[in-house]
Amino acid sequence: MKVQSPLEVYNYLPGTNCKECGEETCMAFASKLIDRSKSLDLCKEILDDSYKEEYEKLKEMLSPEIKEIIIGIGDKAVHVGGEDVLYRHQLTFYNQPPFAYDVTDVMDEKEITERVNFVSNYKKFYVGSFLRLDMIAIRSVSDDPKKFAECVKKVKDLTELPLILMSFNPDVLEAGLEVVKDKRPLVYAANEDNWQRVAELIDKYKVPVVLFSPDLDKLASLAKTFVEMGMNELILDPGTYPSGKQLMSTFERFIKLRRSAIKDGNKDVAFPIIGIPAIASLVSKGKDELEQAISESILTILETIKYGDLLVFHNIAPYVILPAIHLRFNIYTDPRSPVRVEPGLFEMGTPDENSPLFLTTNFALTYFTVKSDLESNNINSYLLVVDSDGICVEASVAGGQLNPGKIKEAIEATKAKEKIKHNTLVLPGLAARLSGSTEDETGMKVLVGPTDSGRIAKWIEDHWQTKA
Amino acid sequence: MSEEDKEIKDLSLNLKDIQNMLEKYGVEALKGITIEGDLEIDVEPYSGGGVSITPEMIQSMIVANEAKQAVYHISNLFKMFGLSLSQQGIPATTPTSASIQSPVAKEAILKPGFRPLEKLIERKFNVSKDEWKLRVEEITLGATKADGGTRGHVIKIGGEAALPFYSWDGAIPNRPVVTLDVFDMPISLAKAVKVHYEDVMQDPGDWARKAVKEYKADMVTIHLISTDPLIKDTPAKEAVKAVEEVLQAVDVPIVIGGSGNPEKDPEVLEKAAEVAEGERCLIASANKDMDWERIGNAAKKYGHNILSWTQLDMNNQRELNRKLLKVVEMPRDRIVMDPTTAALGYGLDYAYTNMERIRLAALGGDDELNFPMSSGTTNAWGAREAWMKESPMPEDSDWGTRDFRGPLWEIYTGLPLALAGVNLFMMMHPLSVRVLKETTQALLGMIEGEKVDISNWIKEV
């Protein structure tokens, strides 16, 4: 974003301190706009016609360095790009790159249905909610407009996820666009040969488009040309190559593109970047299952971190997807917001005086993991969350943030002893080292639980006899 | 150019444009311009030395006042700047607003509408280089006969003058290195890992040999975990026999680790350093919560490197490094840092950013942080997603086979940290080791690889 001072923003706000946005003053709202924790549309007054000029000015001032593009419509629409920094600690990385999975127009109906349904329904629980997949990319392998249109129709009927239509043949693209023209799909791709015809399509259907060239001069030329022609919803594909020196130069191109846009202010390339880990199968196709998985995973890691804004995959093996969605989440977590939870004593289910008392730290991930393991296994219990400065069990035992003194304090502050009859505390397995000293400090009987809360159900069976 | 266009282009001026211009014309400073009050700019008459603007002044102008006013003043300033430049005889290209403008066609945004073009507008892609002040220290691991040790070769890590794998910015003389974990007693391991080691777990020498011969480890780490009072409480004197066994079994450089017990480790590591005298091992580790001075002194006295270990805190890392440098007087070329590795999904974001910030600070000139980094990548196996047979959550989609998921989890923990600056990886799964080595070498241009044409990939994948 171009501005750094809240004052610059404040000058264009109504200045009435109406509090509609949830902030006490317009100045406070201005600083939230600068760090992107609030959006301009929360200001009701500025949406009024009389502020049109100020609104437009602020929109421009507050727009991110990298253009933000929306693909799809409705709840499932995805935001691509919109980044402001090269390193996440400088602010945060903003829009998680949507993950798109491919189908082709030569797959049979069964395969298409299976793949699309798998992607649409995929979910993995993590830190209090579910991680999901985002898009379907439809590749034309047949190069036949009619076949492609049929395939797009099939996919459209199966899912609400946003689509990418993939072909270098403008006739094929047009046939597909005609089927989903009201769904705002992404068109892939214009290149050096087809750009004029593709530009006509983009103008006709008013959809975002990918520009493809591994030659950065040509890519910048394509982008400049499209902007001149009146189109600015562009995504850049600098080419993904799977191995060796070509892989090295792929890495280099992604970084140079983003550096040029953000550090050097090069507007020619200030657009989101698309990475294609699916290309890994050009070299791994004939190899065994694991080699295919690894080859696509390497590209996924490199392009998730440096600086893919949208990624297209071929491999839908669950063990390939699982680490990828966690990496994306981790890298795009806002480093400014604390991931710790409030310490205290929490009831899981409907505990009584015979229920076990578990202990964990206030690292958000640990807390949510233990909580979901207790709840999903219907274990009525108390969970004592100790303030470990938001550090996980293993590290806080090593680093001293979790210690018998802190545990005693927490027990006293929450009156945990009064809730139970058995005077027994269950420590996490990774805090086993603290068991003796905790017994001494608290005067409670200490049991050592499993090292992973996923095994609590089994542990209860083996170690916890409820005395009625 | 219309008046309207001119207005817009003037408003698009920002600090970056100014910096770019200054660089473009090779002007480092403009002398003689002062700012009074809010935004009154005074320009002294040209007086031989030219005109000077400090970055602080520019910053204060931009931040201080109304945007319009600030931008107006800056653009005025530039007109003056242009003038003084021509006085100094810099050729024809006086920087008018045309050369300051951002390259986006403002007209296109102002007046949308399709205007087909006959041919591509040719653009040249340009990007700046990162300029850094300091290199990472280069550390030598292992000593050969010539240097008083018995290793077959030495390994160097660090020495880079650019961000990891950014070879176009500066020299990266050494590739990342993998050391495989060996323990001095059989321990419980994830099933996917265990199958590779169960035949050698009784004997640290055999274990080390297998790691090097079969799994191509660059180095091995012998962890003396049996010394932990809560495990076996093996006396230091007895435990260090495992170090001797490993040194005899393999001729690669080694890392010597304790049990992590803050009371016992200083004694154990001191003894280990003594029996491995002259081998230039890496002693793992000195930690703020234990007697780091004793461990550091032992490493120094017996000719080893020291691992400086802190928990996800850059300031603590700096402080411990400073203590090792100032109190222990450890030579700069004998310190490696472990800023702590958290597994994918379990704090990798902290580990990644902490390391990235440490490396950025180091290259930027912080001489208390410019040491190579080590990662306990094996921590990846603590993640339930790495080792559990299936999800304990009934709502989750299938996790897939753990035989593949586990090693991928280790790769997904290690490779991101390679991008954050790690030079030495402590790992476990043979497949993860292979992939990490191959990928980091590919990123340094050390592997030719299979060349492919992607111009028609849509049809060929």
CSV table of C-alpha atoms in Angstrom, one decimal, chain A residues 4-5 7-8 11-12 65 87-89 121-126 130 139-141 143 166-168 188 195-196 199-200 203 212 214 216-217 220-222 224-225 227-232 239-248 251-252 255-257 259-260 262-269 276 278-279 281-283 285 289-291 294 297-298 300-302 305-307 314 318-319 322-324 326-327 330-331 333 339 363 365 369 372-373 376 398-399 433 452-455, chain B residues 11 14 16 20 59 62-68 102-109 113-130 132 163-166 168-169 228 230 259-262 289 309 311 343-350 352-353 356-357 360 382 384-385 387-388 392-401 404-405 408-409 411-412 415-416 419 431 434-435 439 442-445 447-461:
chain,number,residue,atom,x,y,z
A,4,GLN,CA,2.3,4.7,5.7
A,5,SER,CA,0.8,7.3,8.0
A,7,LEU,CA,-2.9,11.0,9.1
A,8,GLU,CA,-2.8,10.7,5.3
A,11,ASN,CA,-7.7,13.6,6.0
A,12,TYR,CA,-10.1,11.8,3.7
A,65,GLU,CA,0.9,-3.3,-3.9
A,87,TYR,CA,8.5,-11.1,4.3
A,88,ARG,CA,5.6,-12.1,6.4
A,89,HIS,CA,6.8,-10.4,9.6
A,121,ASN,CA,-16.0,-32.2,0.2
A,122,TYR,CA,-12.5,-32.3,1.5
A,123,LYS,CA,-11.9,-31.0,5.0
A,124,LYS,CA,-9.4,-31.2,7.8
A,125,PHE,CA,-9.9,-29.9,11.4
A,126,TYR,CA,-7.2,-27.4,12.5
A,130,PHE,CA,-11.8,-26.8,9.0
A,139,ARG,CA,-7.7,-28.7,-18.7
A,140,SER,CA,-8.5,-29.2,-22.4
A,141,VAL,CA,-6.4,-32.2,-23.5
A,143,ASP,CA,-8.3,-29.5,-27.9
A,166,MET,CA,-7.3,-24.1,-19.3
A,167,SER,CA,-6.3,-24.1,-22.9
A,168,PHE,CA,-4.0,-22.2,-25.2
A,188,TYR,CA,-5.8,-19.7,-18.6
A,195,TRP,CA,-3.0,-13.0,-26.9
A,196,GLN,CA,-5.1,-10.9,-29.3
A,199,ALA,CA,-8.0,-10.4,-25.2
A,200,GLU,CA,-11.2,-10.3,-27.2
A,203,ASP,CA,-13.3,-8.2,-23.0
A,212,PHE,CA,1.8,-17.0,-19.6
A,214,PRO,CA,8.6,-18.0,-18.8
A,216,LEU,CA,10.0,-12.2,-18.0
A,217,ASP,CA,10.5,-9.5,-20.7
A,220,ALA,CA,5.9,-7.9,-18.7
A,221,SER,CA,5.1,-7.0,-22.3
A,222,LEU,CA,2.0,-9.1,-22.2
A,224,LYS,CA,1.6,-3.9,-20.2
A,225,THR,CA,-0.3,-4.7,-23.5
A,227,VAL,CA,-3.4,-3.0,-19.3
A,228,GLU,CA,-3.1,-0.7,-22.3
A,229,MET,CA,-6.0,-2.5,-23.9
A,230,GLY,CA,-8.1,-1.7,-20.9
A,231,MET,CA,-7.9,-4.9,-18.8
A,232,ASN,CA,-6.2,-5.1,-15.5
A,239,GLY,CA,6.3,-20.9,-15.8
A,240,THR,CA,6.8,-23.7,-13.3
A,241,TYR,CA,9.5,-26.3,-14.2
A,242,PRO,CA,9.9,-29.4,-12.1
A,243,SER,CA,13.5,-30.3,-11.7
A,244,GLY,CA,17.2,-29.4,-11.8
A,245,LYS,CA,18.4,-26.1,-13.2
A,246,GLN,CA,15.0,-25.4,-14.6
A,247,LEU,CA,13.6,-25.6,-11.1
A,248,MET,CA,16.3,-23.2,-9.9
A,251,PHE,CA,12.4,-20.2,-8.0
A,252,GLU,CA,14.4,-17.2,-9.2
A,255,ILE,CA,11.1,-14.1,-6.5
A,256,LYS,CA,12.3,-11.5,-9.0
A,257,LEU,CA,8.7,-10.9,-10.2
A,259,ARG,CA,10.6,-8.2,-5.7
A,260,SER,CA,10.3,-6.0,-8.7
A,262,ILE,CA,6.9,-4.7,-4.2
A,263,LYS,CA,10.4,-3.4,-3.6
A,264,ASP,CA,11.0,-1.6,-6.9
A,265,GLY,CA,7.4,-0.5,-7.5
A,266,ASN,CA,7.3,-1.9,-11.0
A,267,LYS,CA,3.6,-1.6,-11.9
A,268,ASP,CA,4.1,-3.7,-15.0
A,269,VAL,CA,4.2,-6.8,-12.9
A,276,ILE,CA,1.5,-24.9,-11.4
A,278,ALA,CA,0.8,-30.1,-11.5
A,279,ILE,CA,3.6,-29.7,-14.0
A,281,SER,CA,4.0,-34.9,-13.6
A,282,LEU,CA,5.7,-34.0,-16.9
A,283,VAL,CA,8.7,-35.7,-15.4
A,285,LYS,CA,4.4,-39.5,-14.7
A,289,GLU,CA,3.4,-43.2,-6.6
A,290,LEU,CA,5.7,-41.8,-3.9
A,291,GLU,CA,8.0,-40.2,-6.4
A,294,ILE,CA,7.3,-35.9,-3.8
A,297,SER,CA,5.2,-31.5,-3.1
A,298,ILE,CA,8.5,-29.8,-3.7
A,300,THR,CA,4.1,-26.8,-3.6
A,301,ILE,CA,6.5,-25.9,-0.8
A,302,LEU,CA,8.6,-23.5,-2.9
A,305,ILE,CA,6.3,-19.7,0.4
A,306,LYS,CA,7.8,-17.8,-2.5
A,307,TYR,CA,5.4,-16.2,-3.8
A,314,HIS,CA,-2.8,-32.7,-10.3
A,318,PRO,CA,-4.8,-37.4,0.7
A,319,TYR,CA,-1.2,-37.7,2.1
A,322,LEU,CA,-2.6,-32.9,4.1
A,323,PRO,CA,0.9,-31.2,4.6
A,324,ALA,CA,0.2,-28.7,1.8
A,326,HIS,CA,-1.1,-26.9,6.7
A,327,LEU,CA,1.9,-25.2,5.2
A,330,ASN,CA,1.0,-21.6,8.7
A,331,ILE,CA,2.7,-19.2,6.2
A,333,THR,CA,-1.2,-16.9,9.6
A,339,VAL,CA,-2.3,-17.6,18.9
A,363,PHE,CA,-0.8,-22.3,23.0
A,365,LEU,CA,-3.1,-25.1,18.7
A,369,THR,CA,-6.3,-30.1,19.7
A,372,SER,CA,-11.4,-31.5,20.2
A,373,ASP,CA,-9.9,-34.8,21.2
A,376,SER,CA,-15.1,-35.8,20.0
A,398,ALA,CA,12.3,-27.2,28.2
A,399,GLY,CA,12.2,-23.4,28.4
A,433,ARG,CA,9.5,-34.6,33.7
A,452,ASP,CA,-0.5,-37.0,22.2
A,453,SER,CA,-4.0,-36.2,23.2
A,454,GLY,CA,-5.3,-38.3,20.3
A,455,ARG,CA,-4.6,-41.2,22.6
B,11,LEU,CA,0.1,12.7,-7.2
B,14,ASN,CA,6.2,8.6,-3.5
B,16,LYS,CA,10.2,5.0,-3.7
B,20,ASN,CA,14.7,5.4,-7.6
B,59,GLN,CA,10.0,10.7,5.5
B,62,ILE,CA,5.5,12.3,3.7
B,63,VAL,CA,4.2,11.4,7.1
B,64,ALA,CA,3.8,14.8,8.6
B,65,ASN,CA,0.9,16.4,6.7
B,66,GLU,CA,-2.0,16.2,4.5
B,67,ALA,CA,-1.3,13.9,1.6
B,68,LYS,CA,-2.1,16.3,-1.1
B,102,SER,CA,4.4,5.0,-12.3
B,103,PRO,CA,4.2,2.8,-15.5
B,104,VAL,CA,0.5,1.9,-15.1
B,105,ALA,CA,-1.4,3.6,-17.8
B,106,LYS,CA,-3.6,5.9,-15.8
B,107,GLU,CA,-5.8,6.6,-18.8
B,108,ALA,CA,-6.7,2.9,-18.9
B,109,ILE,CA,-7.9,3.1,-15.4
B,113,GLY,CA,-13.0,0.2,-22.5
B,114,PHE,CA,-11.5,-2.3,-24.9
B,115,ARG,CA,-8.9,-0.9,-27.3
B,116,PRO,CA,-7.4,-3.8,-29.3
B,117,LEU,CA,-3.8,-3.5,-30.2
B,118,GLU,CA,-2.0,-4.8,-33.3
B,119,LYS,CA,1.2,-5.8,-31.6
B,120,LEU,CA,2.7,-6.3,-28.2
B,121,ILE,CA,4.1,-3.4,-26.4
B,122,GLU,CA,7.7,-4.4,-25.8
B,123,ARG,CA,8.8,-4.1,-22.2
B,124,LYS,CA,12.1,-5.0,-20.5
B,125,PHE,CA,11.7,-6.6,-17.1
B,126,ASN,CA,14.0,-5.0,-14.5
B,127,VAL,CA,14.6,-5.9,-10.9
B,128,SER,CA,17.0,-4.6,-8.3
B,129,LYS,CA,19.6,-6.6,-6.4
B,130,ASP,CA,19.6,-7.1,-2.7
B,132,TRP,CA,23.8,-6.7,2.0
B,163,LEU,CA,19.3,-14.9,1.2
B,164,PRO,CA,19.1,-18.7,0.9
B,165,PHE,CA,19.4,-19.8,-2.7
B,166,TYR,CA,19.3,-16.2,-4.0
B,168,TRP,CA,21.8,-14.0,-8.2
B,169,ASP,CA,22.3,-11.6,-5.3
B,228,ASP,CA,19.0,-38.3,31.5
B,230,LEU,CA,14.8,-39.8,34.4
B,259,SER,CA,19.9,-35.5,26.8
B,260,GLY,CA,18.5,-32.0,27.2
B,261,ASN,CA,18.6,-32.3,31.0
B,262,PRO,CA,19.9,-28.9,32.2
B,289,ASP,CA,18.8,-22.4,31.1
B,309,TRP,CA,20.3,-23.0,21.2
B,311,GLN,CA,13.6,-21.1,22.0
B,343,ALA,CA,6.9,-28.9,13.2
B,344,LEU,CA,4.6,-28.2,10.3
B,345,GLY,CA,1.2,-27.4,11.8
B,346,TYR,CA,2.7,-27.0,15.3
B,347,GLY,CA,4.3,-23.6,15.2
B,348,LEU,CA,6.3,-23.9,11.9
B,349,ASP,CA,5.2,-20.3,11.2
B,350,TYR,CA,7.1,-19.1,14.3
B,352,TYR,CA,10.2,-20.0,9.9
B,353,THR,CA,9.8,-16.3,10.6
B,356,GLU,CA,14.1,-15.6,8.4
B,357,ARG,CA,14.3,-12.5,10.6
B,360,LEU,CA,17.8,-10.8,7.3
B,382,GLY,CA,6.0,-35.1,16.9
B,384,ARG,CA,0.2,-36.4,15.0
B,385,GLU,CA,-0.4,-36.0,11.2
B,387,TRP,CA,2.7,-40.7,12.7
B,388,MET,CA,-0.9,-41.5,13.5
B,392,PRO,CA,-8.8,-39.2,15.5
B,393,MET,CA,-11.5,-36.8,14.2
B,394,PRO,CA,-14.4,-38.6,12.5
B,395,GLU,CA,-15.2,-35.4,10.6
B,396,ASP,CA,-11.8,-35.3,8.8
B,397,SER,CA,-11.3,-36.5,5.3
B,398,ASP,CA,-9.0,-39.5,4.9
B,399,TRP,CA,-5.4,-38.6,5.8
B,400,GLY,CA,-3.9,-41.2,3.5
B,401,THR,CA,-1.2,-43.8,4.3
B,404,PHE,CA,4.1,-41.6,2.9
B,405,ARG,CA,2.5,-38.9,5.1
B,408,LEU,CA,6.4,-35.8,3.6
B,409,TRP,CA,5.7,-34.1,6.9
B,411,ILE,CA,10.2,-32.7,4.1
B,412,TYR,CA,7.5,-30.1,4.7
B,415,LEU,CA,12.4,-27.5,3.2
B,416,PRO,CA,10.6,-24.3,4.3
B,419,LEU,CA,14.2,-21.2,2.6
B,431,LEU,CA,13.6,-40.5,2.1
B,434,ARG,CA,17.4,-37.7,0.1
B,435,VAL,CA,14.7,-35.2,-1.0
B,439,THR,CA,16.1,-30.2,-3.7
B,442,ALA,CA,18.9,-28.3,-7.3
B,443,LEU,CA,18.2,-24.8,-6.0
B,444,LEU,CA,21.9,-24.1,-6.0
B,445,GLY,CA,22.3,-25.2,-9.6
B,447,ILE,CA,21.9,-30.8,-10.4
B,448,GLU,CA,21.3,-30.6,-14.2
B,449,GLY,CA,17.9,-32.3,-14.0
B,450,GLU,CA,15.5,-33.4,-16.7
B,451,LYS,CA,14.8,-30.5,-19.1
B,452,VAL,CA,11.1,-30.2,-20.1
B,453,ASP,CA,9.2,-28.0,-22.5
B,454,ILE,CA,6.2,-26.6,-20.8
B,455,SER,CA,4.8,-24.6,-23.7
B,456,ASN,CA,2.0,-27.1,-24.2
B,457,TRP,CA,1.8,-28.5,-20.6
B,458,ILE,CA,-2.0,-28.2,-20.5
B,459,LYS,CA,-2.3,-31.1,-22.9
B,460,GLU,CA,0.7,-33.1,-21.7
B,461,VAL,CA,0.4,-33.3,-17.9
